[in-house]
Structure formats: C-alpha cells, structure tokens
XYZ file of C-alpha atoms in Angstrom:
611
model
C -79.111 139.289 38.936
C -78.085 135.927 40.471
C -78.042 132.571 38.786
C -77.024 129.140 40.057
C -75.803 126.234 37.990
C -78.999 124.449 36.817
C -79.748 120.943 38.063
C -81.606 118.517 35.825
C -85.016 117.378 37.044
C -85.539 113.779 36.005
C -89.204 113.795 37.023
C -90.087 116.535 34.525
C -88.443 114.810 31.546
C -90.008 112.281 29.264
C -88.193 108.952 28.895
C -87.040 109.952 25.402
C -85.943 113.502 26.240
C -82.137 114.028 26.049
C -80.291 114.556 29.325
C -77.358 116.809 30.162
C -74.061 115.549 31.571
C -73.416 116.627 35.146
C -69.789 117.677 35.758
C -67.926 117.241 39.041
C -65.751 120.361 38.916
C -63.433 119.208 41.688
C -62.871 115.950 39.851
C -62.260 117.832 36.622
C -59.739 120.128 38.295
C -57.961 117.072 39.713
C -57.866 115.589 36.206
C -56.421 118.797 34.797
C -53.758 119.159 37.465
C -52.589 115.543 37.562
C -53.023 114.342 33.997
C -53.497 117.105 31.436
C -51.126 119.765 32.717
C -47.511 119.303 33.802
C -47.967 121.329 36.985
C -49.737 124.231 38.716
C -47.638 126.859 36.920
C -49.756 126.541 33.771
C -52.513 128.556 35.458
C -50.579 131.731 34.677
C -50.142 130.754 31.055
C -53.924 130.295 30.774
C -54.549 133.710 32.325
C -52.048 135.357 29.973
C -53.465 133.440 27.060
C -57.048 134.530 27.747
C -55.912 138.131 28.157
C -53.868 138.129 24.939
C -56.690 136.503 22.977
C -59.118 139.112 24.276
C -56.746 141.898 23.216
C -56.302 140.266 19.797
C -60.091 140.223 19.336
C -60.315 143.878 20.397
C -57.588 144.812 17.906
C -59.550 143.118 15.129
C -62.665 145.062 16.103
C -60.993 148.403 16.874
C -57.522 148.640 15.291
C -55.219 151.002 17.165
C -56.734 150.358 20.604
C -54.000 150.135 23.293
C -53.001 146.476 23.829
C -52.376 146.203 27.556
C -52.122 143.308 30.034
C -51.373 144.042 33.685
C -50.718 141.548 36.524
C -50.736 142.516 40.213
C -49.925 139.974 42.952
C -50.497 140.842 46.608
C -51.965 139.480 49.856
C -52.316 135.896 48.613
C -54.252 136.915 45.528
C -53.675 137.870 41.897
C -55.361 140.444 39.655
C -55.015 140.302 35.862
C -56.343 143.211 33.770
C -56.567 143.444 29.997
C -57.849 145.984 27.477
C -59.488 143.245 25.445
C -62.861 142.605 23.846
C -64.703 142.007 27.119
C -67.955 140.098 27.769
C -71.644 140.816 28.145
C -73.863 139.036 30.655
C -75.081 136.733 27.902
C -71.461 135.969 26.949
C -70.702 135.093 30.574
C -73.574 132.586 30.794
C -72.748 131.168 27.386
C -68.975 130.978 27.650
C -67.567 131.073 31.170
C -70.100 128.714 32.695
C -70.084 126.127 29.887
C -67.181 123.727 30.044
C -65.612 123.140 26.641
C -67.037 126.302 25.055
C -64.490 128.825 23.802
C -65.012 132.557 23.492
C -63.053 132.340 20.295
C -66.185 130.814 18.739
C -68.265 133.850 19.543
C -70.023 135.526 16.650
C -67.977 138.229 15.005
C -64.604 136.911 16.174
C -63.936 134.270 13.544
C -62.035 136.686 11.343
C -59.438 137.105 14.110
C -59.269 133.434 15.037
C -55.879 132.834 13.423
C -54.352 135.188 15.971
C -55.717 133.336 19.003
C -53.513 131.184 21.194
C -56.229 129.072 22.814
C -58.278 126.565 20.885
C -59.876 124.280 23.444
C -62.015 126.432 25.725
C -60.564 125.008 28.948
C -59.537 128.540 29.905
C -60.173 129.608 33.453
C -60.689 126.067 34.749
C -56.906 125.702 34.973
C -56.880 128.479 37.569
C -58.756 126.257 40.014
C -55.527 124.282 40.298
C -54.232 127.111 42.542
C -57.389 129.135 43.391
C -60.435 128.402 45.470
C -62.324 131.351 43.979
C -62.233 133.132 40.624
C -63.883 136.483 40.121
C -64.201 138.007 36.652
C -65.329 141.606 36.020
C -65.800 142.439 32.341
C -67.285 145.016 29.994
C -67.912 144.345 26.332
C -66.407 146.425 23.532
C -68.705 144.780 20.960
C -71.818 145.952 22.830
C -70.954 149.464 24.109
C -74.277 149.947 25.896
C -73.985 146.735 27.919
C -73.222 147.287 31.629
C -70.241 145.666 33.358
C -70.855 142.118 34.521
C -69.356 140.060 37.345
C -68.912 136.271 37.326
C -67.770 134.607 40.548
C -67.034 130.885 40.705
C -65.857 128.537 43.439
C -64.060 125.233 43.233
C -67.183 123.391 44.445
C -68.744 124.015 41.017
C -71.078 126.905 41.939
C -71.080 130.329 40.326
C -72.991 133.599 40.434
C -73.489 136.299 37.806
C -74.588 139.891 38.393
C -74.527 143.230 36.613
C -72.491 146.075 38.124
C -72.743 149.865 38.187
C -70.948 151.739 35.389
C -68.254 152.955 37.793
C -67.096 149.395 38.502
C -65.667 149.068 34.968
C -65.933 152.265 32.912
C -63.774 150.996 30.001
C -64.100 147.800 27.953
C -61.899 144.928 29.010
C -61.667 142.232 31.663
C -60.200 141.868 35.139
C -59.689 138.441 36.712
C -59.219 138.054 40.479
C -57.830 134.844 41.985
C -57.983 133.885 45.656
C -55.448 131.203 46.557
C -56.632 127.831 47.728
C -55.104 126.241 50.833
C -51.475 125.226 50.236
C -51.187 127.068 46.913
C -50.396 130.623 48.045
C -46.791 130.321 46.826
C -48.044 130.201 43.231
C -49.601 133.643 43.631
C -46.601 135.228 45.351
C -45.293 138.345 43.506
C -41.845 136.936 42.656
C -43.277 133.616 41.449
C -45.840 135.426 39.282
C -43.116 137.650 37.817
C -40.884 134.645 37.026
C -43.709 132.663 35.427
C -44.967 135.635 33.438
C -41.491 136.353 32.078
C -40.972 132.681 31.213
C -44.293 132.254 29.437
C -44.752 135.688 27.936
C -41.388 137.237 27.095
C -42.126 137.089 23.333
C -45.775 138.219 23.436
C -46.502 141.044 20.989
C -48.357 143.263 23.511
C -47.406 145.419 26.490
C -47.472 142.934 29.402
C -46.356 144.094 32.841
C -46.169 142.580 36.324
C -46.415 145.188 39.068
C -45.340 147.859 36.617
C -42.320 145.889 35.324
C -42.449 145.027 31.633
C -41.865 141.324 31.059
C -42.024 141.263 27.256
C -38.637 141.516 25.559
C -39.040 142.199 21.850
C -37.733 141.832 19.288
C -36.554 138.299 20.016
C -32.762 137.938 20.392
C -32.434 136.305 16.965
C -34.353 139.174 15.286
C -32.511 142.115 16.847
C -30.034 144.270 14.926
C -26.395 143.992 16.026
C -23.259 145.966 15.089
C -21.717 142.906 13.441
C -21.559 139.074 13.315
C -19.277 138.838 16.352
C -21.618 140.947 18.485
C -24.599 138.899 17.349
C -22.806 135.647 18.138
C -21.936 136.850 21.623
C -25.487 138.072 22.282
C -26.950 134.730 21.206
C -24.395 132.877 23.333
C -25.499 134.947 26.322
C -29.145 134.175 25.521
C -28.293 130.456 25.385
C -26.581 130.584 28.781
C -29.611 132.287 30.315
C -32.052 129.879 28.698
C -30.295 126.504 28.655
C -27.332 126.963 30.988
C -24.487 126.307 28.547
C -22.277 128.310 26.191
C -22.886 127.013 22.661
C -20.232 126.043 20.158
C -22.248 127.959 17.576
C -25.760 129.155 16.775
C -27.856 128.282 13.717
C -30.630 130.542 12.459
C -33.932 128.746 11.963
C -36.026 130.765 9.537
C -38.866 128.949 7.760
C -41.052 131.755 6.470
C -43.618 129.499 4.824
C -44.300 127.871 8.207
C -44.146 131.114 10.171
C -41.089 129.988 12.142
C -38.285 132.151 13.484
C -35.732 131.015 16.013
C -32.274 129.679 16.662
C -30.598 126.320 17.319
C -27.707 126.243 19.792
C -24.957 123.663 19.280
C -24.090 121.792 22.471
C -20.486 122.210 23.675
C -20.139 118.567 24.748
C -21.083 115.227 23.255
C -24.420 113.613 24.097
C -25.804 110.157 23.451
C -27.906 109.777 20.289
C -30.411 107.894 22.444
C -30.948 110.937 24.662
C -34.125 112.731 23.627
C -33.379 116.357 22.807
C -35.909 118.850 24.164
C -36.605 122.291 22.737
C -38.488 125.477 23.670
C -41.392 126.335 21.381
C -43.415 129.551 21.538
C -46.787 129.749 19.822
C -47.531 133.299 18.663
C -45.180 134.536 21.366
C -46.534 132.393 24.235
C -44.275 129.635 25.533
C -45.944 126.372 24.572
C -43.439 123.863 25.894
C -39.873 123.492 27.098
C -39.843 119.793 26.208
C -40.709 119.551 22.508
C -39.117 116.281 21.380
C -40.349 115.813 17.803
C -39.228 119.170 16.476
C -35.993 118.065 14.763
C -34.838 114.923 12.951
C -33.352 112.260 15.249
C -29.858 112.845 13.881
C -29.845 116.481 15.081
C -29.419 115.503 18.737
C -26.472 117.893 19.098
C -28.558 121.103 19.170
C -31.152 122.710 21.437
C -33.700 125.022 19.822
C -35.851 127.942 20.822
C -38.314 129.266 18.281
C -41.614 131.037 17.761
C -44.255 129.759 15.348
C -47.786 130.543 14.295
C -48.436 127.346 12.328
C -47.763 124.334 14.543
C -50.714 122.752 16.273
C -50.673 122.269 20.064
C -52.203 119.327 21.904
C -55.173 119.838 24.229
C -52.899 120.683 27.157
C -51.046 123.238 25.011
C -47.811 121.809 26.407
C -46.636 119.771 23.432
C -46.966 119.608 19.660
C -49.515 117.591 17.719
C -47.865 115.134 15.361
C -49.318 115.926 11.931
C -48.205 116.692 8.381
C -47.340 120.284 9.265
C -44.977 119.213 12.045
C -43.388 116.632 9.730
C -42.801 119.307 7.087
C -41.363 121.716 9.665
C -39.071 118.976 10.992
C -37.697 118.385 7.501
C -37.274 122.126 6.891
C -35.411 122.680 10.173
C -33.221 119.666 9.446
C -32.360 121.236 6.090
C -31.327 124.455 7.870
C -28.911 122.528 10.089
C -27.593 120.590 7.092
C -26.995 123.867 5.229
C -25.115 125.246 8.221
C -22.764 122.248 8.157
C -22.189 122.675 4.436
C -21.429 126.374 4.885
C -18.905 125.615 7.652
C -17.163 123.059 5.436
C -16.910 125.625 2.656
C -15.958 128.741 4.600
C -15.042 128.126 8.244
C -12.957 124.946 8.610
C -11.695 125.938 12.047
C -15.177 126.035 13.550
C -16.141 122.868 11.672
C -13.129 121.049 13.095
C -14.112 122.106 16.615
C -17.675 120.944 15.993
C -16.720 117.569 14.482
C -14.312 116.889 17.349
C -17.322 116.911 19.670
C -20.276 115.828 17.530
C -18.891 113.591 14.792
C -21.438 110.935 15.772
C -24.347 113.193 14.860
C -22.787 114.128 11.525
C -22.114 110.466 10.767
C -25.738 109.663 11.516
C -26.838 112.308 9.018
C -24.278 111.256 6.380
C -25.532 107.651 6.413
C -28.664 108.677 4.531
C -27.371 111.732 2.696
C -24.706 111.072 0.076
C -24.220 114.795 -0.506
C -23.524 115.362 3.176
C -21.145 112.391 3.236
C -19.294 113.855 0.250
C -19.082 117.247 1.985
C -17.888 115.829 5.282
C -15.432 113.214 3.958
C -12.378 115.380 4.690
C -13.566 116.060 8.248
C -15.055 112.930 9.805
C -12.495 110.955 11.878
C -12.115 107.169 11.666
C -9.811 104.775 13.486
C -7.383 103.274 10.966
C -4.078 101.427 10.898
C -2.550 104.769 9.813
C -3.972 106.577 12.870
C -7.020 108.827 13.150
C -7.815 109.842 9.570
C -10.727 110.928 7.429
C -11.953 108.461 4.836
C -10.874 110.903 2.130
C -7.273 110.904 3.276
C -7.244 107.148 3.890
C -8.634 106.405 0.415
C -5.914 108.587 -1.116
C -3.260 106.462 0.595
C -4.660 102.996 -0.120
C -6.006 101.598 -3.422
C -8.380 99.334 -1.484
C -10.177 100.492 1.663
C -10.253 97.359 3.803
C -12.449 97.451 6.886
C -13.620 95.234 9.709
C -17.186 95.105 10.969
C -16.348 94.768 14.658
C -13.866 96.374 17.004
C -12.622 92.925 18.050
C -11.809 91.963 14.465
C -9.935 95.220 13.990
C -7.859 94.757 17.124
C -6.775 91.283 16.194
C -5.663 92.124 12.633
C -4.628 95.787 12.782
C -0.996 95.326 13.976
C -0.294 92.537 11.486
C -2.080 94.178 8.553
C -0.252 97.434 9.192
C 3.115 95.648 9.206
C 2.252 94.040 5.856
C 1.273 97.387 4.342
C -2.463 96.592 4.314
C -4.555 99.592 5.370
C -7.574 98.781 7.536
C -10.403 100.968 8.869
C -12.228 100.045 12.066
C -15.875 99.825 11.057
C -17.023 98.509 14.405
C -18.085 101.837 15.898
C -21.561 103.317 15.536
C -22.365 104.210 11.902
C -18.758 103.682 10.711
C -19.339 100.428 8.831
C -22.320 101.893 6.969
C -20.350 104.984 5.969
C -17.380 102.964 4.717
C -19.674 100.848 2.546
C -21.313 104.032 1.223
C -17.904 105.508 0.308
C -18.014 104.502 -3.406
C -21.232 106.494 -3.839
C -19.646 109.646 -2.469
C -16.225 109.005 -4.001
C -16.669 107.152 -7.304
C -13.873 104.766 -8.158
C -13.064 103.891 -4.545
C -12.762 100.167 -3.867
C -14.076 98.986 -0.500
C -13.614 95.434 0.790
C -14.331 93.746 4.087
C -11.163 92.307 5.608
C -11.478 88.639 6.580
C -9.121 85.959 7.830
C -8.352 84.703 4.307
C -7.337 88.180 3.130
C -4.997 88.664 6.082
C -3.465 85.210 5.697
C -2.935 85.803 1.973
C -0.844 88.890 2.760
C 1.467 86.949 5.096
C 4.640 85.432 3.690
C 4.805 81.709 3.246
C 7.528 79.532 4.774
C 10.091 77.617 2.728
C 8.685 74.181 1.885
C 11.706 72.348 3.271
C 11.501 74.217 6.602
C 7.760 73.588 6.900
C 8.341 69.878 6.126
C 10.924 69.724 8.903
C 8.293 71.087 11.305
C 5.518 68.729 10.176
C 5.636 66.685 13.392
C 5.377 69.790 15.520
C 2.499 71.175 13.420
C 0.607 67.855 13.547
C 0.807 67.800 17.365
C -0.258 71.440 17.574
C -3.244 70.898 15.259
C -4.359 67.849 17.195
C -4.385 69.850 20.426
C -6.499 72.729 19.016
C -8.790 70.675 16.804
C -11.395 70.160 19.607
C -11.610 73.952 19.857
C -12.442 74.313 16.150
C -9.127 75.984 15.371
C -6.502 75.137 12.730
C -2.769 75.878 12.980
C -0.790 77.379 10.073
C 2.785 78.576 9.768
C 3.637 81.933 8.177
C 6.361 84.563 8.320
C 5.304 88.102 9.146
C 6.162 91.297 10.947
C 6.367 92.496 13.626
C 8.776 89.824 14.893
C 7.585 90.410 18.455
C 4.191 88.785 17.718
C 4.588 85.004 18.114
C 1.065 84.027 17.062
C -2.046 85.564 15.578
C -5.588 84.322 16.093
C -7.761 84.877 13.009
C -11.415 84.110 12.494
C -14.454 85.673 10.898
C -18.168 85.739 11.540
C -18.666 82.382 9.837
C -16.067 80.743 12.039
C -17.546 82.279 15.178
C -21.001 81.124 14.139
C -19.692 77.563 13.707
C -18.038 77.715 17.137
C -21.288 78.880 18.743
C -23.218 76.100 16.968
C -20.742 73.448 18.084
C -20.829 74.695 21.684
C -24.635 74.607 21.698
C -24.552 71.094 20.244
C -22.344 69.886 23.095
C -24.731 71.275 25.698
C -27.917 69.900 24.087
C -29.775 66.623 24.536
C -29.733 64.003 21.792
C -32.675 65.494 19.885
C -31.328 69.055 19.772
C -27.783 67.825 19.215
C -28.993 66.010 16.127
C -30.791 69.092 14.847
C -27.779 71.351 15.487
C -25.477 68.754 13.940
C -27.516 68.869 10.755
C -26.872 72.624 10.617
C -23.096 72.114 10.508
C -21.839 74.136 7.579
C -18.709 74.441 5.560
C -17.735 77.759 7.139
C -14.005 78.310 7.543
C -12.550 77.472 10.934
C -10.615 79.864 13.107
C -6.871 79.608 12.706
C -3.828 80.178 14.856
C -1.098 81.646 12.644
C 2.376 80.959 14.057
C 5.084 83.459 13.158
C 8.106 81.556 11.891
C 10.235 84.701 12.245
C 9.657 84.857 15.998
C 12.528 83.319 18.063
C 10.114 81.759 20.573
C 8.239 79.929 17.808
C 11.532 78.599 16.449
C 12.452 77.219 19.873
C 9.017 75.687 20.415
C 9.174 74.164 16.942
C 12.263 72.218 17.978
C 10.453 70.407 20.795
C 9.962 66.666 20.457
C 7.679 65.889 23.422
C 4.044 65.845 22.044
C 2.626 66.729 25.455
C 4.915 69.711 25.850
C 4.154 70.797 22.269
C 0.425 70.687 23.114
C 0.895 72.737 26.281
C 2.980 75.343 24.437
C 0.408 75.510 21.629
C -2.418 76.074 24.099
C -0.397 78.867 25.709
C 0.151 80.530 22.342
C -3.543 80.165 21.525
C -4.628 81.764 24.812
C -2.130 84.598 24.467
C -3.342 85.310 20.919
C -6.944 85.454 22.136
C -6.004 87.908 24.875
C -4.047 90.067 22.433
C -7.116 90.228 20.180
C -9.224 91.257 23.228
C -11.788 88.637 22.322
C -14.279 87.424 24.945
C -13.232 84.010 26.247
C -15.534 80.994 26.120
C -15.532 78.636 29.128
C -13.451 76.188 27.070
C -10.915 78.922 26.332
C -10.631 79.869 30.011
C -10.134 76.239 30.961
C -7.421 75.926 28.305
C -5.563 78.958 29.636
C -5.602 77.584 33.171
C -4.476 74.165 31.984
C -1.665 75.600 29.879
C -0.427 77.837 32.694
C -0.296 74.973 35.177
C 1.308 72.698 32.584
C 4.091 75.179 31.907
C 4.716 75.594 35.661
C 4.970 71.821 36.079
C 7.365 71.587 33.145
C 9.512 74.427 34.486
C 9.675 73.026 38.039
C 10.312 69.498 36.750
C 13.206 70.754 34.675
C 14.614 72.648 37.704
C 14.346 69.607 39.990
C 15.957 67.429 37.361
C 19.175 69.468 37.354
C-alpha cells in the first residue's frame, strides 16, 4: 500500500472551511540544524531516545521482555534496532508522518509516560540533519496480528508506507535505517557512532550496543561499591579526568532523592573567575541532556563541575538545556545545600583538605559566606585576609585586636598600613572582592566584635603630637608649605610617628576625594556648570599631608628660610607620598611632580655653581 503526503485542494474547499498548514521539510530541517540543535551529533541522541522510549513502552506492556538496542554502522549508513513497542500501519500514518505528534501520546501508553525521555514529538526529523533518506521497519507488540510495516521518507518531504511479509520482521520492535546525505557521511562512520553513543547513552538502563560492543556502563561511578573511601575517591578522580580533563581537589556527592537526582560535583584544582559561567553535564533518565547546563548550581558554587542523572528536571524543546522553573530552582537550592554541608564537614573533620581547598577557592567561599552567617561562622578560622599582621583569618585577627579596623579600598590600605602597624593599630584590607562585606558582617558571626572603618582622622589621632614650642618654631615653614598645597585641596600637619624612614604620609578619605573630583570638574566647566558645581561644595574634610617630625629629612627641610625652596620641597614630599600610597595621579599631581623635580635640580645645580 502506497501513500503520498496529501496536498490541499483550494478549489474543493468552501471559503469558511479550515485549511492545513503546508510544511517545507527542508526548511524545517535547516531550522533544526542551525537554530534548535547545537550540531549534527544530536541525531544519534534522537535515535537512541526513540529506541529507549519504545523499549520503555514495551516493558510497561509486557514486563520482563528483553530490553535491547543495537546500532550497526557500515557503508555510509546506520541501522538501529530495538525490541520496543513497535508500530502498526495506522500508527505510522498518525505518528511518523505528522510533525509535532509524539508516539508517547498513543492510547495505552500514558501509564508509562513518566519513563519517556522525549516529550516534543520532533523525533526522526533530527535525522534529516545527516540523512537524505530514513527507512523505518516496525511491528507492533500492542497489536500482535498486525503485519510489519515500512515507512520510507526523503528530505524533500515525501514519504511512502507499505505493509511487508511476516518474514521481514517476525518479532515486535523497530529498525531504523539511515542513508547519509552528501557531506555528512562522517557522522555515520562506525567510530563516530560508537563515540556519540557512548557519550549520550553510557547511563541508559537498557542493554545498548554498537557493533556488538556494550556502551552502557552501569551502575554510574558514584553509585558503585568500592573497597573503601580511598578507592572510591581515586575512582571518582579517574572519572573526572576522563570526563572533564582535570584531577579534582575533592568530590562531593549530590543525592537529592526527592528530586530523583544522583551525581557528583568535582572541585576544580585551580582558581576560576566568579564571572566565568560554570557548565555541567546533566543526564535525563540516563540519556545525556546537555554538557553545558549553566543554571544548575547557585552562582557562588563556581568552583565545581557536576555530572548527574535526574528524572525530574524539565528539558527545553531542543532537549539540550534545562527549563527554568520552580523545580529547577528547588534543585539548585538543594544542590547548593549539599556543597555547603560538604564545606561544613571539612571544617569539622578534615582541616588539611579544607586548607588546600581554601587556598585555591577562598573567593567562592567568601561569596557564599556573605549571605550565610552560619557559613561565615564556620569558615572564620580558615578564610585568609590581608592585614597589617600578615595573612590572617578574621578570627585570629579579632583575637589580637579589640577593634577590627578596615579600609574599603586597596589604595586606602596601602597608604595607611605601614603607619598604622607602627602605631599598633591593626587594619584589614577590605578592598578585595567580598572582603569589606564580610568584615562588616563579622559582629553577626562573632558577637561582641567591634568593627570600624579606618579613616584619615582615626589614623591622625593615633599619631603623636609635636611639642607646642617646636611646632611654633616651625610655623613659618608650615605656613609656606600649606600655601603651596592649598590649591590642590590638601592641608599640611606635623606629627611624630614611626617608622622614622617615612618622611611624609598622604591621608584622605572618600569625602576628600569626592571634593577633589568636584573641584576639578568645576575648574573645567563653563560659568553655568561651575556655578552649579560650586553650590555643591560641601564641608567634607580635605586631604592632608602629614609630615613626620622624627624624620631627619623633615627636620632639615623645616630649617629652610627660602619660601620658594620650602614650596618646592613640600611639593616633592607630596608627590613622593602619593607614589608611596600607589594612588592614581591627577593631571595636576603629575604637573606638580615634574615641577618639583626640575625645581630641585635647579636648586642643586645653582648651589654647586655658587661654590
């Protein structure tokens, strides 16, 4: 019996009679290959998926029936056989030739639907990405008396259906034959088929073979029995190397029974950027769904790569990624809790491994601890911070200092750290990613801890004052120095502090920097904007250049009487203090440094010539 795809006859229809969409199969195949699917290799997943679904339906109908899938690649073609439910001629017309219709909707199969992999009925169309002809020979197990049936389709959109003699297919099941299209023969080559089948189907629950070689490998590595923890760890490390190409620092079991999830997370051996999207391998009922699942874990868990099998997550239409819904959100939270529990267990029972992990991935743990006070409390003894006492945990630093002073930027820390340390003031650098937030959250995790932001006033208050009589004797020098730096928005003060080797210290805070930026913008603006910016002038403290009265150079400079030379020396001290603080230089600062350098050279050469 032959049948061609029906064509609508507009002349025989009334104006109000509904019409049927006409589908350009070649255009649809192009859409599938270039937009829906990631590449031609998905054709094999679709073939495996159809075969496994057919076997699942047969198992529901006849429990105990052998569950077999066989793939044979040769001579530019591929043959896929399964011992599944099979099709009748009516099924073929209804299901294979109707785009968007799924055999999983067929009567009598609903009770087994939860075991099916496919949900969208695209099925064999994906095979046209690599094949110019698809031939299907099938015999139904639901209708034992029905003869075998053959469906042959070409990529031009035509198909034929005919019944076959009993000998063509004596047992229920389905065989699919693919003939490669021009330029696609490599996808049907035996080695390529074997590689793809092993990649997609290694966790399938049935006996799947390619050319007689079994490609399923059950139980999964994380579910196998091992002689002991060390043997299991080594086996999982080997699995990680084969799958992801790296040897993990550790492995984390991911078992969420309520969501039907089993798998493992592998901890990366080297640091990665939090902005880098982590990708994971997800199997759906044993079939590889995607190697690039990005939404599977919380953002803070960027230090692991996962492989897992699930029967609850919902795939997108392409079956190559996960559908973002409430189930995925719940699974994400549950998997995040597993990783959090692993960290807690390491802190309690395996400090050596935790130390190795934190040395590499402290940024990820800090990201988690920001929003989880319990995790911050657990990790306090382990997370490293840059402090004036060296690399320490916040726990150890808080034990040493009654007040945990911190700076919000790296620049602020660099300019005050040497001086604060010499005065016995402990400071933590809060300028790195997440550090400032964690320091501020410290009182919640460690009640009674006092945390304070270190500003210029606090530092200045810890410096020793100078004897009033000595400061009065230097009043002329200080007046000249202040006059020279006043246009730069900087005051000059005299203090005594250690170390003696530091002649001057530049101190400011965010308010002072904001005022400097406002003043600079005012200078560059026209009259209208200058007036507006001038009205925004605040009472924020100005930056200050703190001269160290204990430093021999400052004592010599303080004895100068020439106002011009005092100004040049003050500018030099100001520029050197900025460079020591590693602060970015404004154009005015750069000009000052150049001017001071040339001025000192002129003074030195003038003095030499005057001898």
